[in-house]
Tab-separated table of C-alpha atoms and ligand atoms in Angstrom:
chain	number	residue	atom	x	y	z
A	25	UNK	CA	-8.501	14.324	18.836
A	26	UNK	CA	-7.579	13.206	15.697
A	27	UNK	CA	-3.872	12.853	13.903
A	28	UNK	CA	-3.213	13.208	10.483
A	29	UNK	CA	0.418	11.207	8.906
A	30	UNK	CA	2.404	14.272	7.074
A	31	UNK	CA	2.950	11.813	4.167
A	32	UNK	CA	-0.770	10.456	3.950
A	33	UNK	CA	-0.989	9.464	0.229
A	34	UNK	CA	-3.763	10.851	-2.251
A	35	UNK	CA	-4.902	7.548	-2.910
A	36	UNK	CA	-7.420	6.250	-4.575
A	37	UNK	CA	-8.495	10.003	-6.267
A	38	UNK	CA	-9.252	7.813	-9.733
A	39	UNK	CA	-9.412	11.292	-11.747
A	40	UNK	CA	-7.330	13.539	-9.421
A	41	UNK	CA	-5.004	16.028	-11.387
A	42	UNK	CA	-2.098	17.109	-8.239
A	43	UNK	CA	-0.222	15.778	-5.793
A	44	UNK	CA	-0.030	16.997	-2.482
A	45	UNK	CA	3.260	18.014	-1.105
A	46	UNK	CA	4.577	15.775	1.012
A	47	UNK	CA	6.820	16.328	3.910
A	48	UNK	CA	9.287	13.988	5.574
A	49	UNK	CA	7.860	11.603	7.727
A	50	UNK	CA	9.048	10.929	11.020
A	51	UNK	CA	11.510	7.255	11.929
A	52	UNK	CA	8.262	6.458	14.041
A	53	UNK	CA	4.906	7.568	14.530
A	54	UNK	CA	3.672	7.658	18.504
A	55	UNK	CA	0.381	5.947	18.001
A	56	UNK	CA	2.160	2.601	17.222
A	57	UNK	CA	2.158	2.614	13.598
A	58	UNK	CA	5.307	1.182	11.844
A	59	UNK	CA	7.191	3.355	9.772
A	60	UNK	CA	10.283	1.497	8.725
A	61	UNK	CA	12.035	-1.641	10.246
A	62	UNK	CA	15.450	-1.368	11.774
A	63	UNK	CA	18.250	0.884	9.919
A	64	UNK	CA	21.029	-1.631	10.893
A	65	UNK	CA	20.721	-3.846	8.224
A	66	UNK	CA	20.283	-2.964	4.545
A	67	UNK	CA	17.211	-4.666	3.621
A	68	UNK	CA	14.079	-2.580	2.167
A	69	UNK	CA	10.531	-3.250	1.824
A	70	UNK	CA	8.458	-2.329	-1.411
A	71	UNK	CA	4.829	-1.978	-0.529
A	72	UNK	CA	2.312	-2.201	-2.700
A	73	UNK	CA	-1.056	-0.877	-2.637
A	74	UNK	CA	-4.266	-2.427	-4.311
A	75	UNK	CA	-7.077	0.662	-3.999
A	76	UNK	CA	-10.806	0.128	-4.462
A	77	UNK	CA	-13.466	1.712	-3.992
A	78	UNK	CA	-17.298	1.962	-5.295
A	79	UNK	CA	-16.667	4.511	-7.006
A	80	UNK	CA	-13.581	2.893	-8.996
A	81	UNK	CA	-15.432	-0.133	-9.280
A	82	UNK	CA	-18.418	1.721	-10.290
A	83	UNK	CA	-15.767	2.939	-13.331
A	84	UNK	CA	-14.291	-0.268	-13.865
A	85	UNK	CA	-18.443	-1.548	-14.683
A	86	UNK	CA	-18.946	1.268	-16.830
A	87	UNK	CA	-15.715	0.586	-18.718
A	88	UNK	CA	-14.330	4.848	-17.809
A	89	UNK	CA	-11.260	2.467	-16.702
A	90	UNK	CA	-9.843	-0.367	-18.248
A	91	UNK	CA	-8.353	-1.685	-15.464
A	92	UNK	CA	-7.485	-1.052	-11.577
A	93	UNK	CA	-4.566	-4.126	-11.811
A	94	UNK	CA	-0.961	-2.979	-13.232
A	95	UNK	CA	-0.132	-6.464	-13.969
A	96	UNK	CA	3.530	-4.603	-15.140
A	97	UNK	CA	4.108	-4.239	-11.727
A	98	UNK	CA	4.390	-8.154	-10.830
A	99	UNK	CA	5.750	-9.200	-13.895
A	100	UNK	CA	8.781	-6.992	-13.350
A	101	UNK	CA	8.926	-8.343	-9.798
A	102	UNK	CA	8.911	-11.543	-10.986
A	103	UNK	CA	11.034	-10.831	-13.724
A	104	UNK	CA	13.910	-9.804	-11.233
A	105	UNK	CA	12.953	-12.657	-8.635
A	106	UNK	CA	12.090	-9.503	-6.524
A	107	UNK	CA	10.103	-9.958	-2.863
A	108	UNK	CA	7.543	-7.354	-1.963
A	109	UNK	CA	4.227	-6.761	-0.153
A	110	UNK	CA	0.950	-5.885	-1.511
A	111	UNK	CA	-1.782	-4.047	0.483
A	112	UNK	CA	-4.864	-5.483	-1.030
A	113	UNK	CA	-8.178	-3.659	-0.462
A	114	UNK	CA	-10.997	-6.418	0.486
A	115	UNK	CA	-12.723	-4.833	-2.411
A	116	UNK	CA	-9.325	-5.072	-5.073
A	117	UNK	CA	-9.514	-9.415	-4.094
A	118	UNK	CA	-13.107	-9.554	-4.508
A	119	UNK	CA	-12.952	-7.651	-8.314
A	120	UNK	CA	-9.728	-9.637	-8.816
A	121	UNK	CA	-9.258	-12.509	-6.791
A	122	UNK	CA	-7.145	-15.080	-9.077
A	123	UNK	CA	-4.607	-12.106	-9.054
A	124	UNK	CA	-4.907	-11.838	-5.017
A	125	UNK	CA	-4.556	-15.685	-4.992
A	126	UNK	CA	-1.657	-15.306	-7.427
A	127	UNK	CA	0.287	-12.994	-5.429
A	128	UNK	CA	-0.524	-14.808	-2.068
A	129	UNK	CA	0.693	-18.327	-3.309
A	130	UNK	CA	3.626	-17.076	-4.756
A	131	UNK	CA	6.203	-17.307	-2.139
A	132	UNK	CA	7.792	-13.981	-3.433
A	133	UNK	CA	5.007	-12.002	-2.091
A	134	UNK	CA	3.023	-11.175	0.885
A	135	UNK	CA	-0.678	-10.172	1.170
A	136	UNK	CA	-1.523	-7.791	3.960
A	137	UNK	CA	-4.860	-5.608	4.402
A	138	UNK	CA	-5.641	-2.055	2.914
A	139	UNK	CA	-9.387	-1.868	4.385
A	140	UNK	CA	-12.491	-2.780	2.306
A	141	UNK	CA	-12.976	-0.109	0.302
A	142	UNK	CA	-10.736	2.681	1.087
A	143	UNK	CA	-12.098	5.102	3.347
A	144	UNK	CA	-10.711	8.043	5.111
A	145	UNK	CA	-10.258	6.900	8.915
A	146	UNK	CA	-10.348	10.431	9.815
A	147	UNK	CA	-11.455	13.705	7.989
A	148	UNK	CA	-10.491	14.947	5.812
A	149	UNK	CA	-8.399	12.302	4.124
A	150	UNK	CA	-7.896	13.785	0.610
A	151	UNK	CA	-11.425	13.640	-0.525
A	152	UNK	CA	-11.606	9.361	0.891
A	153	UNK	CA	-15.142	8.894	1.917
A	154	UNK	CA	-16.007	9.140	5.384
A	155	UNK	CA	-16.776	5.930	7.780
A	156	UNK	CA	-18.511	6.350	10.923
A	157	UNK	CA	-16.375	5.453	13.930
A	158	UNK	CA	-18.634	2.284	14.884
A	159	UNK	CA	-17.973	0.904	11.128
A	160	UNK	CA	-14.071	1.169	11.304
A	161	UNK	CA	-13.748	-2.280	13.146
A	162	UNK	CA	-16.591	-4.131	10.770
A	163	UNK	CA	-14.399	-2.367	7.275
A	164	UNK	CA	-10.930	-4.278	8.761
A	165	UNK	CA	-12.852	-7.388	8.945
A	166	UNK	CA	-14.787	-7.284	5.982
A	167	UNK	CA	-11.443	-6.805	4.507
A	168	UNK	CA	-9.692	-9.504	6.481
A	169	UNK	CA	-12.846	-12.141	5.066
A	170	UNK	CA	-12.305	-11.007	1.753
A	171	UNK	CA	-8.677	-11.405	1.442
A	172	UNK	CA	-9.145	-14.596	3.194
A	173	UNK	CA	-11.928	-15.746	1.222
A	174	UNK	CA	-9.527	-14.990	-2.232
A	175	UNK	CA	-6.369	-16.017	-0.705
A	176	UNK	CA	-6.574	-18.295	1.582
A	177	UNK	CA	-4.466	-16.125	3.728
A	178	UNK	CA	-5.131	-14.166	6.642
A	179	UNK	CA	-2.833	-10.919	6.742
A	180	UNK	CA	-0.893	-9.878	9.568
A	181	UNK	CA	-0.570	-6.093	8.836
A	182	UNK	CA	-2.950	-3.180	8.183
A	183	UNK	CA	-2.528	0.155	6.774
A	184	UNK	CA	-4.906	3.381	6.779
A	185	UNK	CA	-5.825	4.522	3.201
A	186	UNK	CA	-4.497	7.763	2.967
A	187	UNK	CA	-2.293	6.986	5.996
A	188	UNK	CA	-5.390	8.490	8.021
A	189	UNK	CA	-6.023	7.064	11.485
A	190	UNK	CA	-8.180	8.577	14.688
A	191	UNK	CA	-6.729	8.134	17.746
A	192	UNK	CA	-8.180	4.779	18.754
A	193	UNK	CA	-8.254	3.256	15.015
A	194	UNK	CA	-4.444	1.878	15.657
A	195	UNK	CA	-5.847	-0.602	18.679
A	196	UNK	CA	-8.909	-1.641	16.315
A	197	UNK	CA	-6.357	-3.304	13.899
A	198	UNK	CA	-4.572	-4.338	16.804
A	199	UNK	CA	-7.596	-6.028	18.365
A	200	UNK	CA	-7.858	-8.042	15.281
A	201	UNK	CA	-4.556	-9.319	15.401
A	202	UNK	CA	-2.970	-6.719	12.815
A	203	UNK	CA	-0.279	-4.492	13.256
A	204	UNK	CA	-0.252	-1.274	11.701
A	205	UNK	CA	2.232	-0.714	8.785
A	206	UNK	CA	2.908	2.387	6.692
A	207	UNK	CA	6.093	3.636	5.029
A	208	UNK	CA	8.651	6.282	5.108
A	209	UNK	CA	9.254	6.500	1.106
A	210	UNK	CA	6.688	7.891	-0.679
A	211	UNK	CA	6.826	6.951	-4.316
A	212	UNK	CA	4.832	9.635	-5.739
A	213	UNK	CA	3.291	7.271	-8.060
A	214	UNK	CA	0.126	8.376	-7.937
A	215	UNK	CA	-1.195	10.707	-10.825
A	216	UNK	CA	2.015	10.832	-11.774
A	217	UNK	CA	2.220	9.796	-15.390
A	218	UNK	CA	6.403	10.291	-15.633
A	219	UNK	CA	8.514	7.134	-14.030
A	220	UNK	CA	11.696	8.858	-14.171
A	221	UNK	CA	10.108	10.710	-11.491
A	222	UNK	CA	8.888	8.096	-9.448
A	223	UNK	CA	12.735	6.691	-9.989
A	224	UNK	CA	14.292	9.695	-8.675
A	225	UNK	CA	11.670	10.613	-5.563
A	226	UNK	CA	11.867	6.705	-4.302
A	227	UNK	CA	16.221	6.843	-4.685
A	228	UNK	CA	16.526	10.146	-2.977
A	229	UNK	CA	14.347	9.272	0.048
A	230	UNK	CA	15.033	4.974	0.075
A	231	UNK	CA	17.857	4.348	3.281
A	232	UNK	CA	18.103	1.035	4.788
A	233	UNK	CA	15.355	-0.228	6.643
A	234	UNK	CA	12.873	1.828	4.482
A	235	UNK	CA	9.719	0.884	3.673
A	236	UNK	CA	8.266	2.141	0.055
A	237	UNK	CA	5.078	2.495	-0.513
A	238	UNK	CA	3.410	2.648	-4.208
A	239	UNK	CA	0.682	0.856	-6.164
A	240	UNK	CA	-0.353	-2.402	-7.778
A	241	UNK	CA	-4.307	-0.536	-8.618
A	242	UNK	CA	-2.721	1.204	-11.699
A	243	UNK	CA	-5.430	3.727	-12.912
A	244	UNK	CA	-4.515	6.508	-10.841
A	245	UNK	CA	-1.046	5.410	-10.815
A	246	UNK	CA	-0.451	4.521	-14.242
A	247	UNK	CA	3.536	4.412	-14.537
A	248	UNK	CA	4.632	1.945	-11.687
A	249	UNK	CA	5.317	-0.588	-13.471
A	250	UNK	CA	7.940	1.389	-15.877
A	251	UNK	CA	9.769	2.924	-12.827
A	252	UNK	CA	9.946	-0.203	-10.856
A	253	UNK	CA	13.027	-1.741	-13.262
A	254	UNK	CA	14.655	1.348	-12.457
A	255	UNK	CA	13.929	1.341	-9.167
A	256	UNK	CA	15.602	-1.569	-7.939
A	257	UNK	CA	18.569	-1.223	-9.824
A	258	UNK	CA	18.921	1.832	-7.989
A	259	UNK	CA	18.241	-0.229	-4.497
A	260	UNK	CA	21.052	-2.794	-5.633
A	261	UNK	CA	23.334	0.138	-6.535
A	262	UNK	CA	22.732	1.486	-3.165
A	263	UNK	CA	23.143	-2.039	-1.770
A	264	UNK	CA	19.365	-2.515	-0.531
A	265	UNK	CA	18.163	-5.610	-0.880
A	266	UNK	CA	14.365	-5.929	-0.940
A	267	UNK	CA	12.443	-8.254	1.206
A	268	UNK	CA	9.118	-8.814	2.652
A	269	UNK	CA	7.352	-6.446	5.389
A	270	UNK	CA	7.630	-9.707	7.671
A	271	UNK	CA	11.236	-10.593	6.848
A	272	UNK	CA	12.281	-6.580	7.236
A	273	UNK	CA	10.454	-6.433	10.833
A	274	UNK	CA	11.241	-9.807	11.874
A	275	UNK	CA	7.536	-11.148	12.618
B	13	ZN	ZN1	-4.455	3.222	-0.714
């Protein structure tokens, strides 16, 4: 048996044209797998993700892509002294690992783990490539060493690419000490070249507790970095503060 998250993100489709449509996800998923932290106290999370895989590395060699790092993205959070978490794939910190040390050192930020190189945990996963089941556990870690190996940190959280996950897959992170995070805000930033866009889908979804997930791999999600002023205006307006994954759940 296998479950599929309603919101899983196309992620990591370097070259990918549409979006999926993407229903509302529910407050929390039954396998375990965070969805939000508590809706008592207005405080919001903005996620992060750092995709990689061989095949986007493969076009970051060959120079198809310029670059899988939207450096926008940090230097408006740091421009605006705003917190947030980045999923890293082990993959993004070994291609760019003075960034991943950047963002882990910086006490603004958190670094938590995306998977090595971004496969679909179950099929299909919005064309992610397929791991077998008895590589799942060996991907987290290869991830966690990366990270670690780039960071000096040791991340606390995990999250499925594509929100995709097996029955089974949420006590493999668990095993390793992780607990499983994904979001109930989609951003829509991914092949979606318009930020007024991403603005409005991330404001008309974001209540408190939310956690938003978008991307730091630019690429595929080229216009992040030009909503994200926007963005947390628009949280401040609502009066959400931002935080980190760890201070919105508490651990
Ligand atoms: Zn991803």
């Amino acid at each position: 048996m296998k479950f599929l998250l309603p919101a899983a993100l196309l992620s990591g489709l370097a070259g990918a044209t549409t979006l999926p449509a993407l229903p509302p996800v529910p407050s929390l998923n039954a396998a375990g797998i965070v969805t939000h932290g508590p809706r008592t106290v207005r405080q919001v999370a903005l996620t992060f993700d750092g995709d990689m895989t061989a095949g986007m590395e493969s076009e970051l060699r060959s120079g198809k892509v310029k670059s899988f790092y939207n450096e926008s993205v940090v230097a408006v959070l740091k421009k605006t002294n705003t917190p947030a978490t980045f999923f890293l794939t082990g993959m993004w910190a070994q291609v760019y690992p003075q960034a991943a040390k950047e963002l882990a050192t910086n006490p603004l930020f958190e670094v938590e783990n995306h998977s090595y190189d971004h496969p679909g945990f179950s099929q299909p996963c919005y064309g992610l490539a397929r791991i077998a089941t008895g590589a799942k556990l060996a991907n987290m870690l290869q991830a966690q060493r990366a990270i670690h190996l780039a960071t000096g940190v040791t991340p606390k959280y995990f999250r499925f690419p594509g929100g995709c996950a097996e029955n089974g897959d949420v006590q493999l992170a668990e095993k390793v000490g992780m607990t499983v995070v994904h979001w109930d805000v989609v951003g829509g930033d991914v092949n979606q070249p318009n930020p007024q866009k991403i603005v409005s889908q991330t404001l008309a979804r974001v209540q408190a507790g939310s956690i938003i997930v978008l991307h730091v791999s630019g690429g595929h999600a080229p216009a992040t970095g030009e909503a994200l002023g926007e963005i947390i205006a628009g949280l401040k307006k609502k009066g959400l503060t931002p935080v980190t994954l760890k201070t919105l759940l508490g651990k």
